[in-house]
Coordinates of C-alpha atoms in Angstrom, one line a residue:
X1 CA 39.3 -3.8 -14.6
X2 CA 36.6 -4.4 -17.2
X3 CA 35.2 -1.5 -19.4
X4 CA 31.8 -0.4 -17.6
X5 CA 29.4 0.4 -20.6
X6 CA 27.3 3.9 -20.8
X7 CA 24.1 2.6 -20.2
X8 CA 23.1 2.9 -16.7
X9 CA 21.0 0.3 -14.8
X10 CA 17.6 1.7 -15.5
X11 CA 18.5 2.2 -19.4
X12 CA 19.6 -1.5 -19.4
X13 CA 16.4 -2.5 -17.0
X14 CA 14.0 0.0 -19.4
X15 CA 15.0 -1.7 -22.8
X16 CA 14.5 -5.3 -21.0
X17 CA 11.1 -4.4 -20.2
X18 CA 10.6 -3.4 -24.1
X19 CA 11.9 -6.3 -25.3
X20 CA 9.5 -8.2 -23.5
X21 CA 6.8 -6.2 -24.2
X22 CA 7.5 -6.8 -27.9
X23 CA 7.6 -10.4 -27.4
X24 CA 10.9 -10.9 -28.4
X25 CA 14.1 -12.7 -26.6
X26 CA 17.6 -11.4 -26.4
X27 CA 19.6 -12.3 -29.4
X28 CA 23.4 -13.7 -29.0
X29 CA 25.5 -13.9 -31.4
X30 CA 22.4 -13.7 -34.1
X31 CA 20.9 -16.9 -32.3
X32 CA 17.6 -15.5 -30.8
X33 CA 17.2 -17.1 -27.1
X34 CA 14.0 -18.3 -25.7
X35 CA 12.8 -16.9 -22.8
X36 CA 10.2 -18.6 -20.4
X37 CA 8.5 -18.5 -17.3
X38 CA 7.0 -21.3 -15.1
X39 CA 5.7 -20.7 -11.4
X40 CA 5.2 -23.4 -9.2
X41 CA 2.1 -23.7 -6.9
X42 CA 0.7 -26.7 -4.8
X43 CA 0.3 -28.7 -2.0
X44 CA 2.3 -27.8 1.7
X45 CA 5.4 -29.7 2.0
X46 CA 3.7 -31.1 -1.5
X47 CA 7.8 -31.9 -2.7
X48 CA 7.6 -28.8 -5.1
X49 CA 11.4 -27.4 -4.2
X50 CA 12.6 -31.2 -4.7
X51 CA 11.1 -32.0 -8.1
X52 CA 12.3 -28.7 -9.4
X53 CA 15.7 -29.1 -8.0
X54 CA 15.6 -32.6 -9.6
X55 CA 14.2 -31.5 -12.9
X56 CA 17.2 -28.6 -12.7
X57 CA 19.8 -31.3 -11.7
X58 CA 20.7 -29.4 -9.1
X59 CA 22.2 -32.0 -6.6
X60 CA 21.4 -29.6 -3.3
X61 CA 18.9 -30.5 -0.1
X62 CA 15.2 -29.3 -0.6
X63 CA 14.5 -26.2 2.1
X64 CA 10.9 -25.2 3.1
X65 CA 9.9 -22.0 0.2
X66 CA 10.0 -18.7 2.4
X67 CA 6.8 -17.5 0.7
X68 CA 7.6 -16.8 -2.9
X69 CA 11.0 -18.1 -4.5
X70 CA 12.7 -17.5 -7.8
X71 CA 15.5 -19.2 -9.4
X72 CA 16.3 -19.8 -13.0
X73 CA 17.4 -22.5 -15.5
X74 CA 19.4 -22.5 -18.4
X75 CA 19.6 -24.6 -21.4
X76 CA 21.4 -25.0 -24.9
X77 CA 20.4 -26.0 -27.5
X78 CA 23.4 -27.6 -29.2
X79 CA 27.2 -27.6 -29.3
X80 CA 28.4 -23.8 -29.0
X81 CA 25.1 -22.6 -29.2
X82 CA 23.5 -19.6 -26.6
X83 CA 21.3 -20.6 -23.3
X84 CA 17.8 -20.7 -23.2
X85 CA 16.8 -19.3 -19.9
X86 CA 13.7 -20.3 -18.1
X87 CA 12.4 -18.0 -15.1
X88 CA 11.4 -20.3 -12.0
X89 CA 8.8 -19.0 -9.3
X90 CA 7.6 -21.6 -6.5
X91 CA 4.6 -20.7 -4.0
X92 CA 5.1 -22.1 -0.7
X93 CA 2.4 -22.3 2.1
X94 CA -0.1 -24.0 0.1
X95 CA -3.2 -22.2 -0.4
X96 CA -2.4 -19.5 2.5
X97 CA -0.5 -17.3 -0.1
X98 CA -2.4 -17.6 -2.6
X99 CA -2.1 -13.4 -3.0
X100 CA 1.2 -13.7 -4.4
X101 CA 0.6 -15.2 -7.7
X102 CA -0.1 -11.6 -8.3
X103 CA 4.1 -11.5 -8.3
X104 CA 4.7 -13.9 -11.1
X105 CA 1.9 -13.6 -13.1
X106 CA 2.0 -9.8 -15.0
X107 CA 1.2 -8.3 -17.8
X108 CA 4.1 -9.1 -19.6
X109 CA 5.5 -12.8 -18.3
X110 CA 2.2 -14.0 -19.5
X111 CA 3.2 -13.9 -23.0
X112 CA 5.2 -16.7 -22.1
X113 CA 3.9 -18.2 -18.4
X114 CA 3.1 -21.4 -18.2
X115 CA 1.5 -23.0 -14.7
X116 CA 2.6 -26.3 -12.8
X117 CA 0.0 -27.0 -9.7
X118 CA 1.8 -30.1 -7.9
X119 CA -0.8 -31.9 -5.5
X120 CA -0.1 -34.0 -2.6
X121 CA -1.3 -37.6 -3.4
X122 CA -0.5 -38.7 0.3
X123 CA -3.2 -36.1 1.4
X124 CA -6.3 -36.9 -0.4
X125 CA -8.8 -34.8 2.4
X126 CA -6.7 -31.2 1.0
X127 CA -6.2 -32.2 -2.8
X128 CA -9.6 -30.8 -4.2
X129 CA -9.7 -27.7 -1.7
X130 CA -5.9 -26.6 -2.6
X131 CA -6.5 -27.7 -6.5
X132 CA -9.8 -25.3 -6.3
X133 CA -8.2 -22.1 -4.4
X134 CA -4.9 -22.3 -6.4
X135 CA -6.4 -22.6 -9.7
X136 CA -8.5 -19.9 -8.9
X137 CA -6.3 -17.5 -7.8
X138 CA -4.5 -18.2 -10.9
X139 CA -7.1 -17.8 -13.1
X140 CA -8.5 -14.6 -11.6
X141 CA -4.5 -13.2 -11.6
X142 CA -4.4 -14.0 -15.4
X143 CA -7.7 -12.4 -16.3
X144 CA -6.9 -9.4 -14.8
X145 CA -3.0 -9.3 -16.3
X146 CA -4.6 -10.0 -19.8
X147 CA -6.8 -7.6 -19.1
X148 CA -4.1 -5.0 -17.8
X149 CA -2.0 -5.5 -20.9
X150 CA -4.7 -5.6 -23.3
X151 CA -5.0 -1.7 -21.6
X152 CA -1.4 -1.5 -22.5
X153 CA -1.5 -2.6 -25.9
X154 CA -4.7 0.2 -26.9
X155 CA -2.6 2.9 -25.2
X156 CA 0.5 2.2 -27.4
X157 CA -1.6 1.5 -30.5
X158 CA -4.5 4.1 -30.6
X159 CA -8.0 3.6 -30.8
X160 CA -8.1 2.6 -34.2
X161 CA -6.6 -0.7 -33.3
X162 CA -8.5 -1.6 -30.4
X163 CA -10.6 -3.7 -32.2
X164 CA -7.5 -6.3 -33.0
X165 CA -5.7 -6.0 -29.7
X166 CA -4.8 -9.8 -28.9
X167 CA -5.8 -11.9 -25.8
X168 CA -4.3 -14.6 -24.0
X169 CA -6.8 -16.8 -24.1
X170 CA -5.7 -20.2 -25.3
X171 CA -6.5 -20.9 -28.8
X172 CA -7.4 -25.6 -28.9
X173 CA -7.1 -27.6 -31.9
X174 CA -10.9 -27.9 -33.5
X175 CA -10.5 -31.3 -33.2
X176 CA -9.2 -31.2 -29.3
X177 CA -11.4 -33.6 -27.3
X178 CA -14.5 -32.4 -25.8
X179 CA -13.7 -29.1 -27.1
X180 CA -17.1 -27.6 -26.8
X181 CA -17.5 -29.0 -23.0
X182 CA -14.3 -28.2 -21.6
X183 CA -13.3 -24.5 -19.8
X184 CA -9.3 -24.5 -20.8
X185 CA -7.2 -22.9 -18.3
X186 CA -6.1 -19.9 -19.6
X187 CA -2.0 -20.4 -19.4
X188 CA -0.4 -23.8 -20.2
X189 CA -0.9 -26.6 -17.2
X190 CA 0.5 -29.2 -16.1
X191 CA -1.0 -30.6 -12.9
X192 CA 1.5 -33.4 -10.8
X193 CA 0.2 -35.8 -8.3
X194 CA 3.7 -36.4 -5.9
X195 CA 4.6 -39.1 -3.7
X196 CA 3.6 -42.0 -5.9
X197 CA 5.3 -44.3 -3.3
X198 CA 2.6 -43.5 -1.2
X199 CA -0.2 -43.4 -2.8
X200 CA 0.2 -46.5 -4.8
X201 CA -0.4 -48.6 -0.9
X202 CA -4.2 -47.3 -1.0
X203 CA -6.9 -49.2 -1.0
X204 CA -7.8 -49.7 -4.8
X205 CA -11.2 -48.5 -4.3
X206 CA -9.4 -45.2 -3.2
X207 CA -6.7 -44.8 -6.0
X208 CA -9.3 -45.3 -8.2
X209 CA -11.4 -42.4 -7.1
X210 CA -8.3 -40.5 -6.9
X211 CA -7.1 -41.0 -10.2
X212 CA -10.3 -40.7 -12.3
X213 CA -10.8 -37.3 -10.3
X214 CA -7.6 -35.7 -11.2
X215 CA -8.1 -37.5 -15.0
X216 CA -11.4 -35.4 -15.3
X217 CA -9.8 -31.9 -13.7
X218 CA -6.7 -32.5 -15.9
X219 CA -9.1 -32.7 -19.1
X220 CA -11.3 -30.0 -17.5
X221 CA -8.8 -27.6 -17.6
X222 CA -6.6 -28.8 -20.8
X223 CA -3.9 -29.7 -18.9
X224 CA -1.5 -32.5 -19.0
X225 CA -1.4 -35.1 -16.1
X226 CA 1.5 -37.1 -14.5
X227 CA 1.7 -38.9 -11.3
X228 CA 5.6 -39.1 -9.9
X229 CA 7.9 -40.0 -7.2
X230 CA 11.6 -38.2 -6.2
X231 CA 12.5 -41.9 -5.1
X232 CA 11.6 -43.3 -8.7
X233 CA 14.4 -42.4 -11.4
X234 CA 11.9 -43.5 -14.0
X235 CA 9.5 -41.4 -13.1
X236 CA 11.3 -38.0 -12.1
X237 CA 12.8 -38.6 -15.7
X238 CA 9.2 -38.8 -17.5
X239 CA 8.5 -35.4 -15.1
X240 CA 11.4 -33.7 -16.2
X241 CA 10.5 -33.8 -20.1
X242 CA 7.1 -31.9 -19.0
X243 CA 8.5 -29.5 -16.9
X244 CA 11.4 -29.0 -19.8
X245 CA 8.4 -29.1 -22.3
X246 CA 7.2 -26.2 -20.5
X247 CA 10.8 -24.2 -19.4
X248 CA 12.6 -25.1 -22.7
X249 CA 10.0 -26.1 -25.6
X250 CA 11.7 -29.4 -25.3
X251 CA 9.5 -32.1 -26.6
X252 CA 7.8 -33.9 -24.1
X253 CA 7.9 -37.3 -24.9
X254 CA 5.0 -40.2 -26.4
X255 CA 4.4 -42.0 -23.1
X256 CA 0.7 -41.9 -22.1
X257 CA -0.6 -44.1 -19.2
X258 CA -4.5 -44.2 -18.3
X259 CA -4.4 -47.4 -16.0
X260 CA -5.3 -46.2 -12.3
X261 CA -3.2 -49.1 -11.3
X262 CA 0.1 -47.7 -12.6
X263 CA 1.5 -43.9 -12.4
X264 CA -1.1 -41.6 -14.7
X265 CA 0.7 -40.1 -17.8
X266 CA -1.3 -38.3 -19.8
X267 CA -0.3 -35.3 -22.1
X268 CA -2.6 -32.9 -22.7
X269 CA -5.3 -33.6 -25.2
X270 CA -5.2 -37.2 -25.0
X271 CA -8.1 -37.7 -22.5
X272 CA -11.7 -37.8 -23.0
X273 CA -14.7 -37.5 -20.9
X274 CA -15.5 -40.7 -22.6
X275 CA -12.4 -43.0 -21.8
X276 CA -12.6 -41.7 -18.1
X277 CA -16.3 -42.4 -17.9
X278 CA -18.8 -41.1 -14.4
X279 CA -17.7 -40.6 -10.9
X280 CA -17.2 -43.7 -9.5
X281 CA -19.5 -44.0 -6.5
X282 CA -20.9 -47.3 -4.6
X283 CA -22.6 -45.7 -1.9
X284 CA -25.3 -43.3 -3.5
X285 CA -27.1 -42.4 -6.4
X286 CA -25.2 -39.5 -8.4
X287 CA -28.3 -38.0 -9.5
X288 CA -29.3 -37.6 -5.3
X289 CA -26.2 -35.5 -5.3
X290 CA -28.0 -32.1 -6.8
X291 CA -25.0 -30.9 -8.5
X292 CA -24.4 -28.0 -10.8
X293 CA -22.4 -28.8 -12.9
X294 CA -20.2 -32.0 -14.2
X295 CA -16.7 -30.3 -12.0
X296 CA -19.6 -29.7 -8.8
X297 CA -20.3 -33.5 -9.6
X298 CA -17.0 -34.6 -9.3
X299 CA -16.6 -32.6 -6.4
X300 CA -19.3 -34.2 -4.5
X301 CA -18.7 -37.2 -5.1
X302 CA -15.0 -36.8 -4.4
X303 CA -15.5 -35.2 -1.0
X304 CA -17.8 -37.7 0.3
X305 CA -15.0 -40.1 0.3
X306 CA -12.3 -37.7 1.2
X307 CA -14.0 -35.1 3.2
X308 CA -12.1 -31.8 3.2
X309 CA -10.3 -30.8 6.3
X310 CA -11.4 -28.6 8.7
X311 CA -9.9 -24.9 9.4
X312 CA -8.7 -25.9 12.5
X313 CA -6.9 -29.0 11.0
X314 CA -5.4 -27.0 8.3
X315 CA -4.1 -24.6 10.9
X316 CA -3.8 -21.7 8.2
X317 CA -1.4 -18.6 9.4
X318 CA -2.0 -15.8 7.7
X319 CA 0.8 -14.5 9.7
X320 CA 3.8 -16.5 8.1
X321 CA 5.9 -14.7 11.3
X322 CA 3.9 -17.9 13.3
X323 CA 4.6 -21.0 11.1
X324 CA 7.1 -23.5 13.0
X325 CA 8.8 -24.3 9.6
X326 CA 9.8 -20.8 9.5
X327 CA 11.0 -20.5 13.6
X328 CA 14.4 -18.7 14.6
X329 CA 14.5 -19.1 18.2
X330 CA 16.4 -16.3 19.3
X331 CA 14.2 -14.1 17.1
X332 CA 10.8 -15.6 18.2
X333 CA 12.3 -15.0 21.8
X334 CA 13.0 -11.8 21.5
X335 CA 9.3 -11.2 19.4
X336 CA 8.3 -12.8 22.7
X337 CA 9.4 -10.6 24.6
X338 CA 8.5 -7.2 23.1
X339 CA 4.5 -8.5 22.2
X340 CA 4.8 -9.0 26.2
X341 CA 5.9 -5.4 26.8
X342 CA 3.3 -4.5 24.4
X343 CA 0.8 -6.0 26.4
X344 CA 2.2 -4.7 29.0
X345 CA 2.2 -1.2 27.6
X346 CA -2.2 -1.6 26.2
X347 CA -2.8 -2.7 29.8
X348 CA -1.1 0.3 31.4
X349 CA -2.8 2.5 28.8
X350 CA -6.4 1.4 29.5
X351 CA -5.7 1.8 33.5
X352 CA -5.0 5.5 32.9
X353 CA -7.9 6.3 30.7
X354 CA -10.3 4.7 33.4
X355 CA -8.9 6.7 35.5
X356 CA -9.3 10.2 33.9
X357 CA -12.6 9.1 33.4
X358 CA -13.4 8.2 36.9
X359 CA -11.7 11.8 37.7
X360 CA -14.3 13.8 35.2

């Protein structure tokens, strides 16, 4: 039976949790390891689980996310070298769960978090709403972690230092495009339109729109762009160097694409609002539109071709207990059953306080 060390669980668990605080990785054998995360958010039944399973190489049948979901990757570097690891947390239920990014996204994983929204191109009407309320929920959830450990960091370092506590806001090259007119996302992004296959039998007019949309959002935000398919090899395998960009540090390749009428790949910082020019809109003059602001703009525009969808047509539980993807028939019989008795019960109960009062 192998030697149990000393350290108990919480020793172990407490020195993990200073480690990452620190900022640095475990170190085997002298190598230091990197150690990432990535969460996973977008678009119900979007094909999140199956590009991550493809991008892990994990040759297993894509399930519906119960909520939240983690899993992990590893990754060496060379021959007889230690494993990277990259921690893996996928949202499921579109923008109905948006609460949980508070899991994932802490004071200390985002020291190293990086963000991959994946949107449904087959569902144009919900792309801008679920790009909007994820993003968001994001945003806030990192504002107030960088906040939280920035609390962290003044109560470990005294007041002396609180004038050099660091931020996570992201730092962009001076000569990033657009620099001055751009509000970067505050982790890495990489934003993924899925099902290609689909979306490249739209009308033109439509892909178009589409494309330049998600082309000014990706700039917007400073994030990279890239359009895929699980039924194209090509362009799972052009996915999998940004997600392993992201996980890893791997490089992410020199492909770039800009032409609406091909898959969009386009790293980070390689757009400008120049190349991808105004809202393109037939039907009415932009400046009729009243908009705020260039993103308000785009959101008008976008919205008159692709209204958004109703709350009845997104049919949002907030009680996941209700969701058909998530049904276990002889449990939902048997919750069947006992809201019944309960019913039952209230009904019962409100006969025998009419009647006291009908007594008095």
């Amino acid at each position: 039976m192998p030697k149990i060390n000393s350290d108990t669980l919480w020793e172990l668990a407490t020195a993990e949790v200073h480690s990452r605080e620190s900022g640095v990785g475990e170190e085997d054998g002298g190598v230091m390891v990197s150690d990432r995360t990535v969460f996973l958010m977008g678009s119900k039944a979007g094909g999140k689980t199956s590009i991550l399973l493809r991008c892990l190489d994990r040759d297993e049948p894509a399930k519906p996310t119960l909520a939240l979901e983690y899993t992990f990757g590893r990754r060496a570097r060379g021959h007889n070298t230690p494993k990277d690891i990259a921690h893996l947390w996928e949202l499921g239920g579109g923008t109905s769960l948006s609460d949980l990014v508070q899991i994932p996204i802490t004071p200390v994983s985002i020291k190293s978090l990086s963000v991959i929204l994946i949107l449904d191109l087959s569902k144009p009407n919900s792309v801008w709403g679920t790009m909007d309320k994820l993003l968001q929920a994001a945003q806030a959830q990192t504002e107030k972690a960088s906040h939280q450990a920035q609390q962290m960091e003044k109560a470990k370092a005294g007041a002396k230092h609180q004038s050099s506590m660091p931020t996570t806001a992201r730092v962009l090259p001076k000569d990033y495009p657009d620099r001055e007119l751009i509000s970067p996302f505050p982790l890495p992004l990489l934003i993924i339109g899925s099902k290609y296959d689909i979306f490249q039998e739209f009308d033109s007019d439509k892909k178009k729109l589409i494309s330049k949309t998600l082309r000014f959002i990706s700039h917007y935000y400073a994030a990279s762009l890239i359009f895929t398919s699980i039924k194209s090899e090509s362009l799972m395998s052009k996915t999998k160097s940004f997600v392993n960009h992201l996980a890893f540090g791997l490089d992410k390749g020199k492909t770039v694409s800009t032409d609406a009428t091909k898959p969009l790949i386009i790293p980070a910082g390689l757009d400008s609002f120049s190349q991808i020019g105004s809202p393109p809109s037939t039907d009415v003059d932009i400046t009729s539109l009243h908009a705020k602001n260039p993103k308000d703009l785009w959101k008008k525009v976008y919205e008159r071709v692709f209204p958004p969808e109703s709350i009845s047509e997104q049919r949002v539980l907030k009680d996941p207990a209700w969701d058909p993807q998530y049904s276990e028939p002889q449990i939902d019989a048997m919750r069947a059953q006992k809201d019944q008795e309960l019913e039952q019960y209230k009904r019962n109960v409100a006969k025998s306080w009419k009647g006291l009062e009908l007594e008095t």
